[in-house]
PDB file of C-alpha atoms in Angstrom:
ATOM      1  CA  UNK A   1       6.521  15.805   6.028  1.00  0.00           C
ATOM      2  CA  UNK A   2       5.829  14.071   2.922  1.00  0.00           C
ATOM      3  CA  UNK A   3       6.509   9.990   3.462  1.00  0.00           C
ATOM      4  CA  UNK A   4       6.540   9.147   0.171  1.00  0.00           C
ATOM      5  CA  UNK A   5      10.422  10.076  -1.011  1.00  0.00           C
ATOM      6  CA  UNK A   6      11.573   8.364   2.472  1.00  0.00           C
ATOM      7  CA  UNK A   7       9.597   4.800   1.608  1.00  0.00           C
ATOM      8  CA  UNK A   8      10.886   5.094  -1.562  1.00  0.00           C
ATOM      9  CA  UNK A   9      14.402   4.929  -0.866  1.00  0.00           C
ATOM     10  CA  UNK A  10      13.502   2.638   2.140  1.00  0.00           C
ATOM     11  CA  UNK A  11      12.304   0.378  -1.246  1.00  0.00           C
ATOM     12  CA  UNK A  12      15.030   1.512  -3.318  1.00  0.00           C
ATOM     13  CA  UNK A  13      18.108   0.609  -0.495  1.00  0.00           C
ATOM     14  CA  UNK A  14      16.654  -3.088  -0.097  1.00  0.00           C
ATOM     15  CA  UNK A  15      16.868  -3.423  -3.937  1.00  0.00           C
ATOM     16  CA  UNK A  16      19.298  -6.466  -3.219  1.00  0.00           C
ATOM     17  CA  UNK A  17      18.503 -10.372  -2.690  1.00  0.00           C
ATOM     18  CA  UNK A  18      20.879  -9.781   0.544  1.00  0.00           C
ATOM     19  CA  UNK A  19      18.641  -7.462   1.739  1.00  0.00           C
ATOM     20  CA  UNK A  20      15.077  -8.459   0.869  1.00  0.00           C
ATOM     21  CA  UNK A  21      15.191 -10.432   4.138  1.00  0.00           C
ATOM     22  CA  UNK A  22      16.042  -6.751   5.780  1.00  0.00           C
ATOM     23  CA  UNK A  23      13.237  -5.117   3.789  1.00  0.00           C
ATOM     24  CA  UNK A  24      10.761  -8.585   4.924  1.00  0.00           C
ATOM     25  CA  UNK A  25      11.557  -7.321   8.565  1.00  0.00           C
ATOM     26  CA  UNK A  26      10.793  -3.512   8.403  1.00  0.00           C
ATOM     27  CA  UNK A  27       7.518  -4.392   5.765  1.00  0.00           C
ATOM     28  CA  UNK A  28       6.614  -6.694   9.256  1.00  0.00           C
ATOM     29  CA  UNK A  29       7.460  -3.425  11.190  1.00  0.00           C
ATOM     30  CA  UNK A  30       5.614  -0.973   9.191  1.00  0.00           C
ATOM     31  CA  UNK A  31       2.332  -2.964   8.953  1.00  0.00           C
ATOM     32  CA  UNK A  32       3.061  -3.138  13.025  1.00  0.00           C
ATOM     33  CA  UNK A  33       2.740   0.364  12.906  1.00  0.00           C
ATOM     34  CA  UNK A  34       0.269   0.845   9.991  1.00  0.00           C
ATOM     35  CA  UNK A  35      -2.244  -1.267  12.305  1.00  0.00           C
ATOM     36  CA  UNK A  36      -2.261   1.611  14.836  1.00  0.00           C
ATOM     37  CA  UNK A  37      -3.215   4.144  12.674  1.00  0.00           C
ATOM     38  CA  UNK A  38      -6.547   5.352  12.311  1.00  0.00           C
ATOM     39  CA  UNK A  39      -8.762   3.464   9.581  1.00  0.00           C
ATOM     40  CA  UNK A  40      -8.017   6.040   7.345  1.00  0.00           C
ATOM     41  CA  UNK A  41      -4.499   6.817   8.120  1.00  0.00           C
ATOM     42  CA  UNK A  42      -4.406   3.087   7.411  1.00  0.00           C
ATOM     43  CA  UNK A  43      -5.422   3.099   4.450  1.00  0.00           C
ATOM     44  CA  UNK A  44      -2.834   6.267   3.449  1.00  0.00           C
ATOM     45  CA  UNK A  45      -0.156   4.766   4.847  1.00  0.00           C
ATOM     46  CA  UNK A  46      -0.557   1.169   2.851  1.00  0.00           C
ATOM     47  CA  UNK A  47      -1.437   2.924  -0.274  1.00  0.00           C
ATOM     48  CA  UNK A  48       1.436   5.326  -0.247  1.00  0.00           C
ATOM     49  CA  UNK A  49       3.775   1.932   0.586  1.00  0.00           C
ATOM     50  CA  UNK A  50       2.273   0.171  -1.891  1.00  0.00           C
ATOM     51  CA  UNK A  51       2.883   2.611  -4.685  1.00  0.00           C
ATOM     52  CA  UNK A  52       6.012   3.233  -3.523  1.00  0.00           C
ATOM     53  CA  UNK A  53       7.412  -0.292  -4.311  1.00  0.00           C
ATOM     54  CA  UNK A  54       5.013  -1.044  -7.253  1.00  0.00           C
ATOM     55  CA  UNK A  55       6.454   1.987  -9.030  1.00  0.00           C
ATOM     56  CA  UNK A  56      10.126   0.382  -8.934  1.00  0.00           C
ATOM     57  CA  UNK A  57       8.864  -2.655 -10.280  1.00  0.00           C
ATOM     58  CA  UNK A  58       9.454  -3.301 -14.298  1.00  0.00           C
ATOM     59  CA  UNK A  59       6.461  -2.263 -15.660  1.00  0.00           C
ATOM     60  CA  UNK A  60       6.679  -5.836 -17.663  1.00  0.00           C
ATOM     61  CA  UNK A  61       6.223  -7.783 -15.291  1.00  0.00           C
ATOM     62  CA  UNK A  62       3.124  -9.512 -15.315  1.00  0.00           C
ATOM     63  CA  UNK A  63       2.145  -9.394 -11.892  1.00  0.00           C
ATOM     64  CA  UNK A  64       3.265  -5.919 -11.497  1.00  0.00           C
ATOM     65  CA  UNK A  65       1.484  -4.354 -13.829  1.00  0.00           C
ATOM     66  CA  UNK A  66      -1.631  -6.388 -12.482  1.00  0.00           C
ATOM     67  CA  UNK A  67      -0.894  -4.777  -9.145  1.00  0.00           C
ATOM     68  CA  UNK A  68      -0.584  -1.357 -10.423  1.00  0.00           C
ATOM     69  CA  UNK A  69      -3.621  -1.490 -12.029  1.00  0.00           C
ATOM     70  CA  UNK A  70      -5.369  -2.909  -8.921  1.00  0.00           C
ATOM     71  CA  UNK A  71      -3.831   0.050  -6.846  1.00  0.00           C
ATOM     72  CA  UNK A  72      -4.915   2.757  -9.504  1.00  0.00           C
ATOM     73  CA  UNK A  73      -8.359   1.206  -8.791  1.00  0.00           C
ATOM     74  CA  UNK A  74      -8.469   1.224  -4.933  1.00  0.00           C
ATOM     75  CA  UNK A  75      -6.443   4.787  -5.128  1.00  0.00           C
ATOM     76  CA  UNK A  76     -10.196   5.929  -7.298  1.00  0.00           C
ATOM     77  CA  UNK A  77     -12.164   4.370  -4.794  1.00  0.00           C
ATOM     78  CA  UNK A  78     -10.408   6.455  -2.339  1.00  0.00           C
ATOM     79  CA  UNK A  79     -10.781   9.483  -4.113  1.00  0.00           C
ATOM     80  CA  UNK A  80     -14.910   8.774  -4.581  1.00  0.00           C
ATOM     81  CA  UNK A  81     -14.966   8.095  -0.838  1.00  0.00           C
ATOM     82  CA  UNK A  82     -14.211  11.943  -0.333  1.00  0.00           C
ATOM     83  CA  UNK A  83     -17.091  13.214  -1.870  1.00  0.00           C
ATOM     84  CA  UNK A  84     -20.326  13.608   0.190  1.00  0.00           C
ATOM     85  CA  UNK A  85     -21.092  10.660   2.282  1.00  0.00           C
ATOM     86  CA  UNK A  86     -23.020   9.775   5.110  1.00  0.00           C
ATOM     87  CA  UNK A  87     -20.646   8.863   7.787  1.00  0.00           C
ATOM     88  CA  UNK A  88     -22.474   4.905   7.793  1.00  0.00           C
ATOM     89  CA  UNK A  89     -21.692   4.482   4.283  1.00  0.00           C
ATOM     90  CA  UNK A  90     -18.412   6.005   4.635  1.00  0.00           C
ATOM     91  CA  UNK A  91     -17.100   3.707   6.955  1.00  0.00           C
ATOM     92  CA  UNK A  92     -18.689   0.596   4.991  1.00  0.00           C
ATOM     93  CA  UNK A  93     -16.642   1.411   1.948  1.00  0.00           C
ATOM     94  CA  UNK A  94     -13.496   2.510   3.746  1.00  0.00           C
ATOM     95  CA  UNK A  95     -13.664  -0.835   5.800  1.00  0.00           C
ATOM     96  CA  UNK A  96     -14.025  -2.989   2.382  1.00  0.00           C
ATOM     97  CA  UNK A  97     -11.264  -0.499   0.703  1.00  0.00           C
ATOM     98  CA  UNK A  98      -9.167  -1.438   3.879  1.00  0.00           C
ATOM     99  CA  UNK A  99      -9.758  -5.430   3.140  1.00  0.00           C
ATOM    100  CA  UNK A 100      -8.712  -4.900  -0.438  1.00  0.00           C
ATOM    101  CA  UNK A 101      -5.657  -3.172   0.674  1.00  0.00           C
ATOM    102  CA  UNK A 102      -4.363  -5.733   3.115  1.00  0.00           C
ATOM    103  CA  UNK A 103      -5.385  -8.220   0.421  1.00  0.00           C
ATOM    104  CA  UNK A 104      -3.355  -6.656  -2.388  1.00  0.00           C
ATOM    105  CA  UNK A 105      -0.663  -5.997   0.563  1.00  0.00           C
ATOM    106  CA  UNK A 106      -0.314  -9.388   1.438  1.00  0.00           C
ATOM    107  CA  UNK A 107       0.169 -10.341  -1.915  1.00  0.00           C
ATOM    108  CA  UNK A 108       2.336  -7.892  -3.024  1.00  0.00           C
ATOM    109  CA  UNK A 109       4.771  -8.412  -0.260  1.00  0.00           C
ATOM    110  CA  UNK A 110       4.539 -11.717  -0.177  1.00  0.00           C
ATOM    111  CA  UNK A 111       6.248 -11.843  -3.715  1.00  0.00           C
ATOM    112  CA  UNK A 112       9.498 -10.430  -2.445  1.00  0.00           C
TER     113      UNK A 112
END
């Protein structure tokens, strides 16, 4: 099953002031469960959150589009990171990818 259409309407039902305290508390129980993933199903799961809620944003928003743009970034690093590796160097740039994603989740989240 694809997650991406349910955290999307996850985002989308929140879309209130009311209930931005209600989407604060499952964000806190997603990155709960998020933390027991694997390192890569980590990183998945945070980048398919991520650009789940930074796609509803207004694309004029300063600080959205900044975060988009950071996301398209890490989501090409991703994509490099499947090519032919060593498994050392694999897991060095998956653990920094993984510190940029908590960084840009923190912040992200931290705005609503």
């Amino acid at each position: 099953m694809d997650a991406w259409p349910v955290i999307r309407g996850l985002i989308e039902a929140f879309d209130t002031p009311e209930r931005r305290v209600q989407l604060r508390r499952w964000l806190a129980r997603a990155d709960a469960a998020i933390r027991k993933l694997t390192p890569e199903g980590r990183i998945s799961a945070r980048i398919a959150v991520l650009r789940a809620h930074l796609d509803r944003l207004d694309a004029d928003a300063a600080n959205g589009q900044v975060w988009n743009e950071r996301l398209s970034k890490l989501e090409a690093k991703r994509a490099l990171l499947k090519g032919p590796l060593d498994a050392r160097t694999r897991r060095a740039h998956n653990r920094k990818l993984a510190e940029d994603l908590e960084s840009l989740w923190a912040e992200v989240f931290a705005a609503i």
